[in-house]
CSV table of C-alpha atoms in Angstrom, one decimal:
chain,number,residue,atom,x,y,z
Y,11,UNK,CA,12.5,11.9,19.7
Y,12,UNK,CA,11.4,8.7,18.0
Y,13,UNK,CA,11.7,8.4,14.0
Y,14,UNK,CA,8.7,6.0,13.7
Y,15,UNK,CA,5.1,6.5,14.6
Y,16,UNK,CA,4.3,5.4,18.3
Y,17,UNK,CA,1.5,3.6,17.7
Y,18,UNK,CA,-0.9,6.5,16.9
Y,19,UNK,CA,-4.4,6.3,16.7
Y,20,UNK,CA,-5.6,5.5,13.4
Y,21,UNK,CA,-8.5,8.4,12.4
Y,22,UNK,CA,-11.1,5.5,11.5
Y,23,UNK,CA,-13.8,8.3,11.3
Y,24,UNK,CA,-13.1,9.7,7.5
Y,25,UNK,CA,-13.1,6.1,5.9
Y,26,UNK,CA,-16.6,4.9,7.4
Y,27,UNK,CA,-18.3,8.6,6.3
Y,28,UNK,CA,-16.9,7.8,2.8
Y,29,UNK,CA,-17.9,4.2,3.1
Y,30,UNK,CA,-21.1,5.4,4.2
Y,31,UNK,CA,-21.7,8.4,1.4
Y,32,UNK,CA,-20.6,5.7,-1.4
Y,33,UNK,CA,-23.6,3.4,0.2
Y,34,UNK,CA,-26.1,6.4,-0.4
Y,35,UNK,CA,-27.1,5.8,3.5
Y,36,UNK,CA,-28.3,8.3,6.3
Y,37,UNK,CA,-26.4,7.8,9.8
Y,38,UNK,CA,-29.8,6.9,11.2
Y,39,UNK,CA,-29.8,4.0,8.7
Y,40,UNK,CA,-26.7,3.2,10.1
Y,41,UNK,CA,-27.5,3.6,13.4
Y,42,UNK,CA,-30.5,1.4,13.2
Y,43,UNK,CA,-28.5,-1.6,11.2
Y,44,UNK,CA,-25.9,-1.4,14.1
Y,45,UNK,CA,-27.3,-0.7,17.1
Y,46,UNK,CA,-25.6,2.1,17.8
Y,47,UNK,CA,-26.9,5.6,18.2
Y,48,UNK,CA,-26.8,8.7,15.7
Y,49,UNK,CA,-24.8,10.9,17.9
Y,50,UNK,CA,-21.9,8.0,18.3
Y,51,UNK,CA,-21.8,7.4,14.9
Y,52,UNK,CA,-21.0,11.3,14.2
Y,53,UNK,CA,-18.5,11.1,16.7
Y,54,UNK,CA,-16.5,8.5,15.2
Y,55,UNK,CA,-16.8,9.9,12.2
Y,56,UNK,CA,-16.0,13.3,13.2
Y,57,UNK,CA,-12.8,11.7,14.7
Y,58,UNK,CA,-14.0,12.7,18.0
Y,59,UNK,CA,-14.4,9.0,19.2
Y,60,UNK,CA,-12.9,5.8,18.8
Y,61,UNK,CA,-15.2,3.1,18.8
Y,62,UNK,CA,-14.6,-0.6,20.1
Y,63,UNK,CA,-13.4,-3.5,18.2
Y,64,UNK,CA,-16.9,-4.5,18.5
Y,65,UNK,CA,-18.4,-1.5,18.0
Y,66,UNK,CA,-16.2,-0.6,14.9
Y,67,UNK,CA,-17.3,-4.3,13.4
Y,68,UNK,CA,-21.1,-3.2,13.9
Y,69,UNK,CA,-20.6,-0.4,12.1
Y,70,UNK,CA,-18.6,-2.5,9.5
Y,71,UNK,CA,-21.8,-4.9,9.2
Y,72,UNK,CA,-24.0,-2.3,8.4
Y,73,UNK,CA,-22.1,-0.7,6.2
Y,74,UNK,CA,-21.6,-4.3,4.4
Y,75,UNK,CA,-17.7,-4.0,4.9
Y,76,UNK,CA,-15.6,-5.4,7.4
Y,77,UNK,CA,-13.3,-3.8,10.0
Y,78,UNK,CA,-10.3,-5.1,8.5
Y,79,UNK,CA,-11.2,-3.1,5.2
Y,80,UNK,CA,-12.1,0.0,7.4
Y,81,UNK,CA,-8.9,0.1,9.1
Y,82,UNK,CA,-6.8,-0.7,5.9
Y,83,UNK,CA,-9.2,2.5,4.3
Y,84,UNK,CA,-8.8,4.8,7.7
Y,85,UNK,CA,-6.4,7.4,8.0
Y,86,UNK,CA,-2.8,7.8,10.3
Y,87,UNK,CA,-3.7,9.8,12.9
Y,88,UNK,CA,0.2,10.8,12.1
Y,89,UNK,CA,1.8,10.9,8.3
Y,90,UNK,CA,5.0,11.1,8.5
Y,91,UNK,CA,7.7,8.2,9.4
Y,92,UNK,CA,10.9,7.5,8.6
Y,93,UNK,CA,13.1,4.7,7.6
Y,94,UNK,CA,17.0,4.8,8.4
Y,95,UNK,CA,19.3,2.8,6.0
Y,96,UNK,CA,21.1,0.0,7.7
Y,97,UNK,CA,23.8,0.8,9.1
Y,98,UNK,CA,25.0,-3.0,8.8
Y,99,UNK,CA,26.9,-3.5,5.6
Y,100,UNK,CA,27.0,-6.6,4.0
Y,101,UNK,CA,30.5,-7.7,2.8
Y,102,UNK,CA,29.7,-10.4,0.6
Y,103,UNK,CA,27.0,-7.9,-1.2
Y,104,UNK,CA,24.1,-10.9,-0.6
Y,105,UNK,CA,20.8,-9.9,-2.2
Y,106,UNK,CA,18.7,-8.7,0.2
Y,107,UNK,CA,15.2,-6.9,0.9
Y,108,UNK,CA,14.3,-3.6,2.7
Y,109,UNK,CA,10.6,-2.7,3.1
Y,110,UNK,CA,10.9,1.6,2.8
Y,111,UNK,CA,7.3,1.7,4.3
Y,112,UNK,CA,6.3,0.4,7.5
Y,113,UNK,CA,2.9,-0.6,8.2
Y,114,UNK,CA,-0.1,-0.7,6.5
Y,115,UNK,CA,-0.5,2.2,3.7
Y,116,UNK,CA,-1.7,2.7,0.1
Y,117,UNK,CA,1.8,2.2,-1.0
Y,118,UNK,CA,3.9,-0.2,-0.6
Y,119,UNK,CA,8.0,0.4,-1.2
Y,120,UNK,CA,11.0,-1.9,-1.5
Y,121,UNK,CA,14.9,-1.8,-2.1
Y,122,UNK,CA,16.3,-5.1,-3.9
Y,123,UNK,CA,20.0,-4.7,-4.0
Y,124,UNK,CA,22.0,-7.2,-5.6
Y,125,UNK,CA,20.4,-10.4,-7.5
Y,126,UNK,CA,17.3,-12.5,-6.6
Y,127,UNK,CA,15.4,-15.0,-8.1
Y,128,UNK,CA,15.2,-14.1,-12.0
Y,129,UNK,CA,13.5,-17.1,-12.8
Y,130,UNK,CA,10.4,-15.6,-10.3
Y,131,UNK,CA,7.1,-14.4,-12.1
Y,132,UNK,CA,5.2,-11.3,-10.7
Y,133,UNK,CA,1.8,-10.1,-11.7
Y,134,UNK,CA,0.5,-7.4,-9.0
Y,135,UNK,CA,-3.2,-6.1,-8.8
Y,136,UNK,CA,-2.4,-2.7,-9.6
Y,137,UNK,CA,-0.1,-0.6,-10.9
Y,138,UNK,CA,3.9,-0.9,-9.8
Y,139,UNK,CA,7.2,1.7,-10.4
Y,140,UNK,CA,10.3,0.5,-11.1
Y,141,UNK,CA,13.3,2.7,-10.5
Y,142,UNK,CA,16.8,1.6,-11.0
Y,143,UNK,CA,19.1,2.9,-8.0
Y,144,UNK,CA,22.7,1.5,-8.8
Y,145,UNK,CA,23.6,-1.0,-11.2
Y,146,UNK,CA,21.5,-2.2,-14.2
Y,147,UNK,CA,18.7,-4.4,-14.8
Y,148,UNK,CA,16.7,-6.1,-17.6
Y,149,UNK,CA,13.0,-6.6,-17.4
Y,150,UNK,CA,10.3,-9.1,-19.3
Y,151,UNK,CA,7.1,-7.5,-19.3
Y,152,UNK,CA,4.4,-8.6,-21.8
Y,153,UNK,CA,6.9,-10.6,-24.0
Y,154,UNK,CA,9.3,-7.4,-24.2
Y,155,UNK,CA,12.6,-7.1,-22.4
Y,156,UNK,CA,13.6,-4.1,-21.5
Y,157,UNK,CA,17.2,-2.9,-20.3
Y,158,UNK,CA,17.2,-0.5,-17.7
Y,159,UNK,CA,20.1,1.2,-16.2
Y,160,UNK,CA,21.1,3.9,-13.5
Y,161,UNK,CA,18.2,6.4,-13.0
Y,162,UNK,CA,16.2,4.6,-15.1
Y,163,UNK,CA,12.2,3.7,-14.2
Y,164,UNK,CA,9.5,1.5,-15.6
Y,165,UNK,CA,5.8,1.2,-15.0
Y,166,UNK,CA,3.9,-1.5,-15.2
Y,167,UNK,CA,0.1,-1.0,-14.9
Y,168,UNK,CA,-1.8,-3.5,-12.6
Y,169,UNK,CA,-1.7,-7.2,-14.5
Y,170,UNK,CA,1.0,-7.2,-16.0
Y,171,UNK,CA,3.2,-10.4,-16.2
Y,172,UNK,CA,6.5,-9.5,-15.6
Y,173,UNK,CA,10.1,-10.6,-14.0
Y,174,UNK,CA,13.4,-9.4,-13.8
Y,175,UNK,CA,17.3,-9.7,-13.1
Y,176,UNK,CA,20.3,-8.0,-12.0
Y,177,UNK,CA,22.9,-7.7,-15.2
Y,178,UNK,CA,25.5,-5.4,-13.0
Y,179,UNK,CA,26.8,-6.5,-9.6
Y,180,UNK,CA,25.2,-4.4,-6.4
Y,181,UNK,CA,22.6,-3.3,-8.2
Y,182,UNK,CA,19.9,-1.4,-6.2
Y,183,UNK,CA,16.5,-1.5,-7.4
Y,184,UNK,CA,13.5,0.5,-5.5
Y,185,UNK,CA,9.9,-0.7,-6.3
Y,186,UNK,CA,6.8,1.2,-5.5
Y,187,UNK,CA,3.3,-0.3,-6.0
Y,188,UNK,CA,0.2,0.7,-4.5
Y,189,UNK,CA,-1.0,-1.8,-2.0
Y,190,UNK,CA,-2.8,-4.6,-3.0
Y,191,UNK,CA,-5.6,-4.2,-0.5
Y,192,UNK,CA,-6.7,-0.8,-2.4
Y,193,UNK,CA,-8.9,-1.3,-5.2
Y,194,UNK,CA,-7.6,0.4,-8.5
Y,195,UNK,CA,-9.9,1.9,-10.5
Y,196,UNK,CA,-9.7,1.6,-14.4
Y,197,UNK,CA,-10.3,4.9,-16.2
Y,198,UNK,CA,-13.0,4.4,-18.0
Y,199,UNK,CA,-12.5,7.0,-20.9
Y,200,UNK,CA,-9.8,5.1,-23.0
């Protein structure tokens, strides 16, 4: 029994219907804009068929998307994977990177442990989680800097100019952001 996802199908069908509802369109609309017919179109929505690459880009052209961006929006046919800690460990404590998310998701998660580049700038589309592991850190955000230290979290929403630096040695440092690919929405009340 396999800890990762095999390759699973990706359920494609729930992110065209919603691309589809947001246009305001009818699936004979899209049916007559791609080529394709009615009853295949409810299929792949319904999950109940996988269309072609070139299918899946016909439907994309009508629905004035791309495939890319219908895959990136589709759903994994399986949710859950995990992501075993190395079992390598390094003895000079180098900094180093570990993605906690494989593939291609609406998150996106990361362990820094030890230093890296403090003199690096970041400035993320959307909104990003901070959460300090081991060790300590300090922070610049928005002309502030802030000291953070075990068990410690900061959020940054989308925009913000930010960088930061180990101040302990083997510090660990997980950072969550959702994935640039998703389009954040501003709340439009404040």
């Amino acid at each position: 029994m396999g800890d990762h996802k095999d390759q699973q199908p990706v359920r494609v069908g729930a992110a065209v219907r919603r691309r589809r509802r947001a246009l305001e369109l009818t699936l004979a609309v899209v049916a007559e804009r791609s080529g394709l017919s009615v009853p295949f179109l409810s299929q792949i929505e319904n999950d109940r068929a996988r269309p072609s690459r070139a299918s899946l880009e016909k439907v994309a052209d009508a629905l004035r998307t791309t495939a890319v961006e219908l895959l990136a929006a589709a759903d994994p046919a399986c949710s859950v994977d995990v992501v075993r800690a190395d079992d390598a460990v390094d003895p000079d404590f180098a900094p180093r990177v570990r993605s906690l998310v494989r593939g291609h998701h609406q998150l996106h998660a990361s362990e820094f442990t030890g230093d890296h580049d403090a003199g690096r700038e970041f400035q993320h589309r959307n909104d990003e989680l901070m959460y300090v592991a081991d060790g300590a850190v300090e922070i610049e955000a928005e002309g502030r800097a802030y000291r953070l230290g075990r068990g410690d979290t900061l959020y940054l929403t989308g925009g913000v100019r930010h960088r930061w630096r180990a101040t302990v040695p083997d510090t660990r440092v997980v950072v969550v952001a959702v994935a640039e690919h998703i389009e954040a929405v501003q709340d439009r009340s404040r």
